[in-house]
Tab-separated table of C-alpha atoms and ligand atoms in Angstrom:
chain	number	residue	atom	x	y	z
A	1	MET	CA	1.633	-15.060	-13.351
A	2	ARG	CA	3.151	-15.294	-9.911
A	3	VAL	CA	2.222	-12.821	-7.208
A	4	LEU	CA	3.591	-12.100	-3.813
A	5	LEU	CA	1.041	-11.164	-1.194
A	6	ILE	CA	2.109	-9.602	2.131
A	7	GLU	CA	-0.736	-9.347	4.564
A	8	ASP	CA	-0.822	-10.017	8.324
A	9	GLU	CA	-4.469	-10.355	8.640
A	10	THR	CA	-4.770	-14.168	8.509
A	11	LEU	CA	-8.332	-14.284	7.347
A	12	LEU	CA	-7.678	-11.700	4.567
A	13	ARG	CA	-4.495	-13.326	3.531
A	14	GLU	CA	-5.960	-16.830	3.219
A	15	GLN	CA	-9.040	-15.514	1.451
A	16	LEU	CA	-7.054	-13.501	-1.032
A	17	THR	CA	-4.602	-16.298	-1.607
A	18	ARG	CA	-7.447	-18.605	-2.509
A	19	GLN	CA	-9.321	-15.946	-4.642
A	20	LEU	CA	-6.143	-15.084	-6.609
A	21	ARG	CA	-5.390	-18.852	-7.221
A	22	ALA	CA	-9.067	-19.259	-8.395
A	23	HIS	CA	-8.218	-16.578	-10.900
A	24	GLY	CA	-5.263	-18.330	-12.287
A	25	TYR	CA	-2.366	-16.765	-10.354
A	26	ALA	CA	0.507	-18.569	-8.598
A	27	VAL	CA	0.537	-16.976	-5.082
A	28	ASP	CA	3.290	-16.943	-2.324
A	29	ALA	CA	1.982	-15.357	0.859
A	30	ALA	CA	3.805	-13.868	3.702
A	31	ALA	CA	2.363	-12.690	7.125
A	32	THR	CA	5.191	-10.479	8.049
A	33	GLY	CA	7.064	-7.647	6.488
A	34	GLY	CA	10.452	-9.626	6.941
A	35	GLU	CA	9.257	-12.647	5.222
A	36	GLY	CA	7.734	-10.791	2.381
A	37	GLN	CA	10.749	-8.627	1.919
A	38	TYR	CA	12.977	-11.641	1.695
A	39	LEU	CA	10.595	-13.533	-0.812
A	40	GLY	CA	10.436	-10.345	-2.940
A	41	SER	CA	14.181	-10.060	-2.931
A	42	GLU	CA	14.968	-13.613	-3.737
A	43	HIS	CA	12.135	-14.738	-6.060
A	44	PRO	CA	11.001	-13.441	-9.415
A	45	PHE	CA	7.356	-12.205	-9.018
A	46	ASP	CA	5.213	-10.435	-11.555
A	47	ALA	CA	3.712	-8.315	-8.873
A	48	ALA	CA	3.364	-7.687	-5.286
A	49	ILE	CA	0.462	-6.747	-3.098
A	50	VAL	CA	1.718	-5.214	0.154
A	51	ASP	CA	-0.312	-4.240	3.107
A	52	LEU	CA	1.205	-1.212	4.779
A	53	GLY	CA	0.323	-1.912	8.328
A	54	LEU	CA	2.289	-4.976	9.289
A	55	PRO	CA	3.524	-6.134	12.620
A	56	ASP	CA	7.332	-6.015	12.064
A	57	ILE	CA	8.801	-3.993	9.135
A	58	SER	CA	6.189	-1.561	7.705
A	59	GLY	CA	5.042	-2.192	4.030
A	60	ILE	CA	6.551	1.117	3.160
A	61	ASP	CA	9.953	-0.047	4.363
A	62	VAL	CA	9.634	-3.221	2.417
A	63	ILE	CA	9.028	-1.387	-0.766
A	64	ARG	CA	11.808	1.058	-0.092
A	65	HIS	CA	14.249	-1.737	0.454
A	66	TRP	CA	13.310	-3.406	-2.818
A	67	ARG	CA	13.672	-0.269	-4.669
A	68	GLN	CA	17.001	0.617	-3.195
A	69	HIS	CA	18.182	-2.841	-4.163
A	70	GLY	CA	16.957	-2.524	-7.830
A	71	ARG	CA	13.863	-4.736	-7.442
A	72	ARG	CA	11.512	-3.240	-10.081
A	73	LEU	CA	8.344	-5.673	-9.668
A	74	PRO	CA	5.093	-3.679	-9.844
A	75	VAL	CA	3.727	-3.114	-6.303
A	76	LEU	CA	0.030	-2.575	-5.308
A	77	ILE	CA	-0.347	-1.275	-1.738
A	78	LEU	CA	-3.337	-2.072	0.487
A	79	THR	CA	-4.236	0.965	2.829
A	80	ALA	CA	-6.575	1.390	5.693
A	81	GLN	CA	-9.534	3.621	4.998
A	82	GLY	CA	-9.024	7.374	5.961
A	83	ARG	CA	-5.236	7.214	5.775
A	84	TRP	CA	-4.559	9.204	2.742
A	85	GLN	CA	-1.053	9.885	3.969
A	86	ASP	CA	-0.199	6.093	3.582
A	87	LYS	CA	-1.021	6.339	0.017
A	88	VAL	CA	1.286	9.274	-0.588
A	89	ALA	CA	3.966	7.715	1.414
A	90	GLY	CA	3.526	4.252	-0.322
A	91	LEU	CA	3.718	5.788	-3.813
A	92	GLU	CA	6.691	7.965	-2.835
A	93	ALA	CA	8.534	4.774	-1.582
A	94	GLY	CA	8.036	3.353	-5.087
A	95	ALA	CA	4.585	1.583	-5.072
A	96	ASP	CA	2.793	1.706	-8.232
A	97	ASP	CA	-0.856	1.798	-7.335
A	98	TYR	CA	-2.881	1.476	-4.226
A	99	LEU	CA	-6.327	0.002	-2.916
A	100	VAL	CA	-8.164	1.120	0.183
A	101	LYS	CA	-9.553	-1.524	2.431
A	102	PRO	CA	-12.357	-2.995	2.040
A	103	PHE	CA	-12.047	-3.573	-1.665
A	104	GLN	CA	-13.793	-5.579	-4.418
A	105	LEU	CA	-11.941	-8.502	-5.663
A	106	GLU	CA	-12.690	-7.348	-9.201
A	107	GLU	CA	-11.042	-3.997	-8.490
A	108	LEU	CA	-7.926	-5.810	-7.222
A	109	LEU	CA	-7.776	-8.175	-10.113
A	110	ALA	CA	-8.146	-5.312	-12.591
A	111	ARG	CA	-5.404	-3.257	-11.129
A	112	LEU	CA	-3.167	-6.275	-10.692
A	113	ASN	CA	-3.564	-7.133	-14.378
A	114	ALA	CA	-3.048	-3.546	-15.466
A	115	LEU	CA	0.249	-3.302	-13.460
A	116	GLN	CA	1.657	-6.524	-14.858
A	117	ARG	CA	0.608	-5.569	-18.394
A	118	ARG	CA	2.091	-2.126	-18.347
A	119	ALA	CA	5.213	-3.508	-16.668
A	120	ALA	CA	5.639	-5.531	-19.792
A	121	GLY	CA	5.238	-2.635	-21.897
A	122	TRP	CA	1.489	-3.167	-23.162
A	123	ALA	CA	-0.874	-0.207	-22.973
A	124	GLN	CA	-4.064	-2.170	-23.465
A	125	ALA	CA	-5.618	-5.254	-22.109
A	126	VAL	CA	-6.089	-7.133	-25.332
A	127	ILE	CA	-2.973	-8.152	-27.336
A	128	GLU	CA	-3.441	-9.382	-30.904
A	129	CYS	CA	-0.757	-11.419	-32.681
A	130	GLY	CA	-1.919	-12.145	-36.198
A	131	PRO	CA	-5.002	-14.533	-35.682
A	132	VAL	CA	-4.223	-14.916	-32.098
A	133	ARG	CA	-5.969	-12.631	-29.776
A	134	LEU	CA	-5.522	-12.595	-25.931
A	135	ASP	CA	-7.699	-10.657	-23.455
A	136	THR	CA	-5.519	-10.303	-20.551
A	137	HIS	CA	-8.249	-8.810	-18.389
A	138	ARG	CA	-10.807	-11.588	-19.136
A	139	GLN	CA	-8.101	-14.286	-19.466
A	140	GLN	CA	-9.698	-15.342	-22.699
A	141	LEU	CA	-7.961	-16.483	-25.898
A	142	TRP	CA	-9.331	-16.568	-29.506
A	143	VAL	CA	-7.772	-18.047	-32.631
A	144	ALA	CA	-9.141	-17.019	-35.907
A	145	GLY	CA	-12.137	-15.550	-34.068
A	146	GLN	CA	-12.807	-18.648	-32.189
A	147	PRO	CA	-12.627	-18.939	-28.437
A	148	VAL	CA	-10.104	-21.358	-27.225
A	149	GLU	CA	-10.332	-23.012	-23.696
A	150	LEU	CA	-7.132	-23.003	-21.696
A	151	THR	CA	-6.325	-24.473	-18.341
A	152	ALA	CA	-4.785	-22.211	-15.525
A	153	TYR	CA	-1.324	-23.334	-16.225
A	154	GLU	CA	-1.781	-23.213	-20.104
A	155	TYR	CA	-2.908	-19.614	-19.524
A	156	ARG	CA	-0.017	-18.657	-17.325
A	157	LEU	CA	2.387	-20.057	-19.892
A	158	LEU	CA	0.951	-18.487	-22.872
A	159	SER	CA	0.186	-15.188	-21.303
A	160	TYR	CA	3.773	-14.854	-20.177
A	161	LEU	CA	5.086	-15.777	-23.599
A	162	ILE	CA	2.829	-13.336	-25.230
A	163	LEU	CA	3.589	-10.548	-22.777
A	164	HIS	CA	7.183	-11.002	-23.621
A	165	ALA	CA	6.624	-11.754	-27.323
A	166	GLY	CA	9.844	-11.762	-29.372
A	167	LYS	CA	12.155	-12.454	-26.323
A	168	VAL	CA	13.737	-15.853	-25.641
A	169	ILE	CA	12.249	-17.087	-22.348
A	170	SER	CA	14.149	-19.920	-20.551
A	171	LYS	CA	12.660	-22.802	-18.953
A	172	THR	CA	13.699	-21.639	-15.544
A	173	GLU	CA	12.260	-18.170	-16.136
A	174	LEU	CA	8.922	-19.635	-17.103
A	175	THR	CA	8.687	-21.963	-14.170
A	176	ASP	CA	9.728	-19.187	-11.955
A	177	HIS	CA	6.705	-17.030	-13.021
A	178	MET	CA	4.214	-20.033	-13.245
A	179	TYR	CA	4.607	-21.840	-10.041
A	180	GLU	CA	4.785	-21.129	-6.307
A	181	GLN	CA	7.975	-21.528	-4.242
A	182	ASP	CA	7.065	-24.961	-2.847
A	183	PHE	CA	5.743	-26.376	-6.042
A	184	ASP	CA	7.461	-29.507	-7.347
A	185	ARG	CA	8.878	-28.309	-10.615
A	186	ASP	CA	9.511	-30.551	-13.577
A	187	SER	CA	10.667	-29.161	-16.811
A	188	ASN	CA	9.022	-32.241	-18.581
A	189	VAL	CA	5.758	-30.733	-17.541
A	190	LEU	CA	6.654	-27.533	-19.239
A	191	GLU	CA	7.322	-29.357	-22.422
A	192	VAL	CA	4.000	-30.975	-22.266
A	193	LEU	CA	2.164	-27.690	-21.744
A	194	VAL	CA	4.101	-26.185	-24.699
A	195	GLY	CA	2.981	-29.135	-26.847
A	196	ARG	CA	-0.758	-28.777	-25.686
A	197	LEU	CA	-0.696	-24.966	-26.286
A	198	ARG	CA	0.799	-25.572	-29.784
A	199	ARG	CA	-1.934	-27.982	-30.787
A	200	LYS	CA	-4.574	-25.532	-29.341
A	201	LEU	CA	-3.150	-22.527	-31.050
A	202	ASP	CA	-2.065	-24.169	-34.216
A	203	PRO	CA	-4.075	-27.384	-34.922
A	204	ASP	CA	-2.916	-27.434	-38.656
A	205	ASP	CA	0.630	-26.728	-37.754
A	206	CYS	CA	0.792	-23.802	-40.161
A	207	LEU	CA	1.385	-20.764	-37.728
A	208	GLN	CA	4.045	-22.145	-35.513
A	209	PRO	CA	3.722	-19.327	-32.949
A	210	ILE	CA	6.044	-20.839	-30.245
A	211	GLU	CA	9.531	-21.429	-31.373
A	212	THR	CA	11.767	-23.808	-29.279
A	213	LEU	CA	15.445	-22.853	-29.046
A	214	ARG	CA	17.314	-25.813	-28.016
A	215	GLY	CA	19.048	-25.349	-24.668
A	216	ARG	CA	17.792	-21.680	-24.452
A	217	GLY	CA	13.949	-21.777	-24.089
A	218	TYR	CA	10.926	-20.588	-26.002
A	219	ARG	CA	9.989	-17.512	-27.950
A	220	PHE	CA	6.490	-16.381	-29.160
A	221	VAL	CA	7.461	-15.464	-32.677
A	222	LEU	CA	4.213	-13.668	-34.055
A	223	ASP	CA	4.179	-9.886	-34.196
A	224	CYS	CA	1.902	-8.524	-31.456
A	225	VAL	CA	0.066	-5.209	-30.804
A	226	SER	CA	-2.185	-4.297	-27.982
A	227	SER	CA	-5.591	-2.704	-28.657
B	1	CA	CA1	-2.344	-5.061	8.320
């Protein structure tokens, strides 16, 4: 999952970027409203975290701009304590949720996860697809009741496919949502990751959960429900 962070306080921006990456997110960070607005307009993100008090364009205006131009990515705003008007203005501009500074990382992660999940149409954090069970909150996978360890990239890839189960996802879309802007993308890496996931999910090759559609991409084919 790829997240855009717009925060002008250097210390907080760098700390959040590190922490989000440590929790498996690809993070593009912007220090100004202008840069953030541009990134959010030009690149596909799964969610944006937007500080409202920015030096140039306000976070409210950034969100308003995105919404006026049809950008529907989930947006979580960061507001200063005691500024309840900011929350209202942010939500009215099109934000989906808010956090008041200072906040706990766990709360940010939980809200971010819920926003992405709901944007993809899932009501609950756990998604079950036959014997495959993905807990999007704990970032844990089970197959036939057994926990399966995934690397951060494997998790990003699998969770994206499962959140969009049944849909054909192109390699471009997958890399756009897995890697940061400056990352050296290589579609061979994606094929290797898919191969590894297949072996982890389906060591006996009887389930075949990930279908390859030549020239079009991949599709997670098991029926999924969230619980
Ligand atoms: Ca600020």
